[in-house]
Amino acid sequence: MTATSSTFDIVEYYTGLINDDPSISPPVAAVGSLVRLIELQHATTMLEFMMITRSACDKLKSATHQSISLSAGCDVFLKQMSRLSHTQSVEECRAALIRAGTEFVQNAGR
């Protein structure tokens, strides 16, 4: 994990999203938090990229009380990551996940 991403606290970021916008659902806040994580981390291999993201999902799931709905957001994100990882480089996968996750979060509020 890079110095930038090692200082990123995904639980704190997730909690901030929920507190700043009470209408945001836990799955949407989870996806938004994971997008921010991958914007900050710069893994060089797909395995490292996936391990960092899975570890963040596990941290979110264990630190919150909304585990079912939050897990759904994490699981959707991880499934998309897994699908993309088979056909793209780390950088292409990162960019595609940021695009899709950002779009998901923006469209969820409509």
GROMACS .gro file of C-alpha atoms in nm:
model
  110
    1MET     CA    1   0.000   0.000   0.000
    2THR     CA    2   0.136   0.343  -0.078
    3ALA     CA    3   0.192   0.612   0.180
    4THR     CA    4  -0.110   0.801   0.049
    5SER     CA    5  -0.352   0.512   0.078
    6SER     CA    6  -0.209   0.388   0.407
    7THR     CA    7  -0.322   0.711   0.572
    8PHE     CA    8  -0.672   0.685   0.424
    9ASP     CA    9  -0.925   0.563   0.681
   10ILE     CA   10  -1.210   0.408   0.484
   11VAL     CA   11  -1.435   0.378   0.791
   12GLU     CA   12  -1.388   0.745   0.872
   13TYR     CA   13  -1.458   0.841   0.510
   14TYR     CA   14  -1.769   0.619   0.498
   15THR     CA   15  -1.897   0.767   0.826
   16GLY     CA   16  -1.836   1.116   0.691
   17LEU     CA   17  -2.043   1.040   0.380
   18ILE     CA   18  -2.330   0.910   0.593
   19ASN     CA   19  -2.313   1.206   0.833
   20ASP     CA   20  -2.287   1.465   0.555
   21ASP     CA   21  -2.583   1.325   0.362
   22PRO     CA   22  -2.837   1.137   0.577
   23SER     CA   23  -3.025   1.036   0.261
   24ILE     CA   24  -2.731   0.834   0.123
   25SER     CA   25  -2.781   0.461   0.160
   26PRO     CA   26  -2.511   0.240   0.314
   27PRO     CA   27  -2.440   0.056  -0.017
   28VAL     CA   28  -2.397   0.384  -0.203
   29ALA     CA   29  -2.172   0.523   0.072
   30ALA     CA   30  -1.969   0.202   0.059
   31VAL     CA   31  -1.918   0.233  -0.317
   32GLY     CA   32  -1.827   0.600  -0.278
   33SER     CA   33  -1.573   0.511  -0.011
   34LEU     CA   34  -1.421   0.236  -0.223
   35VAL     CA   35  -1.394   0.470  -0.520
   36ARG     CA   36  -1.204   0.717  -0.302
   37LEU     CA   37  -0.975   0.438  -0.182
   38ILE     CA   38  -0.880   0.331  -0.532
   39GLU     CA   39  -0.828   0.692  -0.637
   40LEU     CA   40  -0.562   0.716  -0.365
   41GLN     CA   41  -0.390   0.378  -0.387
   42HIS     CA   42  -0.145   0.288  -0.658
   43ALA     CA   43  -0.101  -0.087  -0.660
   44THR     CA   44   0.128  -0.216  -0.932
   45THR     CA   45  -0.019  -0.564  -0.962
   46MET     CA   46  -0.375  -0.684  -0.992
   47LEU     CA   47  -0.331  -0.908  -0.688
   48GLU     CA   48  -0.216  -0.616  -0.473
   49PHE     CA   49  -0.500  -0.400  -0.608
   50MET     CA   50  -0.760  -0.663  -0.523
   51MET     CA   51  -0.612  -0.740  -0.181
   52ILE     CA   52  -0.614  -0.372  -0.078
   53THR     CA   53  -0.974  -0.333  -0.190
   54ARG     CA   54  -1.093  -0.655  -0.026
   55SER     CA   55  -0.920  -0.559   0.296
   56ALA     CA   56  -1.098  -0.223   0.291
   57CYS     CA   57  -1.432  -0.399   0.238
   58ASP     CA   58  -1.362  -0.627   0.533
   59LYS     CA   59  -1.271  -0.326   0.748
   60LEU     CA   60  -1.594  -0.149   0.653
   61LYS     CA   61  -1.806  -0.455   0.718
   62SER     CA   62  -1.655  -0.517   1.061
   63ALA     CA   63  -1.674  -0.154   1.174
   64THR     CA   64  -2.037  -0.077   1.101
   65HIS     CA   65  -2.372  -0.199   1.224
   66GLN     CA   66  -2.544  -0.188   0.883
   67SER     CA   67  -2.364  -0.499   0.768
   68ILE     CA   68  -2.619  -0.646   0.526
   69SER     CA   69  -2.677  -0.338   0.313
   70LEU     CA   70  -2.316  -0.224   0.334
   71SER     CA   71  -2.202  -0.574   0.237
   72ALA     CA   72  -2.422  -0.554  -0.071
   73GLY     CA   73  -2.243  -0.238  -0.187
   74CYS     CA   74  -1.902  -0.390  -0.121
   75ASP     CA   75  -1.996  -0.716  -0.293
   76VAL     CA   76  -2.121  -0.539  -0.607
   77PHE     CA   77  -1.799  -0.337  -0.621
   78LEU     CA   78  -1.580  -0.645  -0.574
   79LYS     CA   79  -1.776  -0.841  -0.838
   80GLN     CA   80  -1.724  -0.560  -1.089
   81MET     CA   81  -1.355  -0.547  -0.998
   82SER     CA   82  -1.320  -0.921  -1.048
   83ARG     CA   83  -1.494  -0.905  -1.385
   84LEU     CA   84  -1.271  -0.622  -1.506
   85SER     CA   85  -0.951  -0.776  -1.371
   86HIS     CA   86  -0.967  -1.060  -1.623
   87THR     CA   87  -0.960  -0.835  -1.926
   88GLN     CA   88  -0.775  -0.518  -1.826
   89SER     CA   89  -0.452  -0.392  -1.673
   90VAL     CA   90  -0.444  -0.255  -1.319
   91GLU     CA   91  -0.461   0.104  -1.443
   92GLU     CA   92  -0.745   0.030  -1.686
   93CYS     CA   93  -0.935  -0.155  -1.414
   94ARG     CA   94  -0.880   0.130  -1.168
   95ALA     CA   95  -1.002   0.389  -1.420
   96ALA     CA   96  -1.308   0.181  -1.515
   97LEU     CA   97  -1.402   0.126  -1.149
   98ILE     CA   98  -1.365   0.495  -1.068
   99ARG     CA   99  -1.587   0.586  -1.365
  100ALA     CA  100  -1.852   0.324  -1.289
  101GLY     CA  101  -1.849   0.384  -0.914
  102THR     CA  102  -1.873   0.760  -0.949
  103GLU     CA  103  -2.160   0.724  -1.194
  104PHE     CA  104  -2.335   0.480  -0.959
  105VAL     CA  105  -2.307   0.718  -0.663
  106GLN     CA  106  -2.426   1.017  -0.869
  107ASN     CA  107  -2.722   0.831  -1.016
  108ALA     CA  108  -2.827   0.675  -0.685
  109GLY     CA  109  -2.947   1.011  -0.556
  110ARG     CA  110  -3.198   1.055  -0.838
   0.00000   0.00000   0.00000
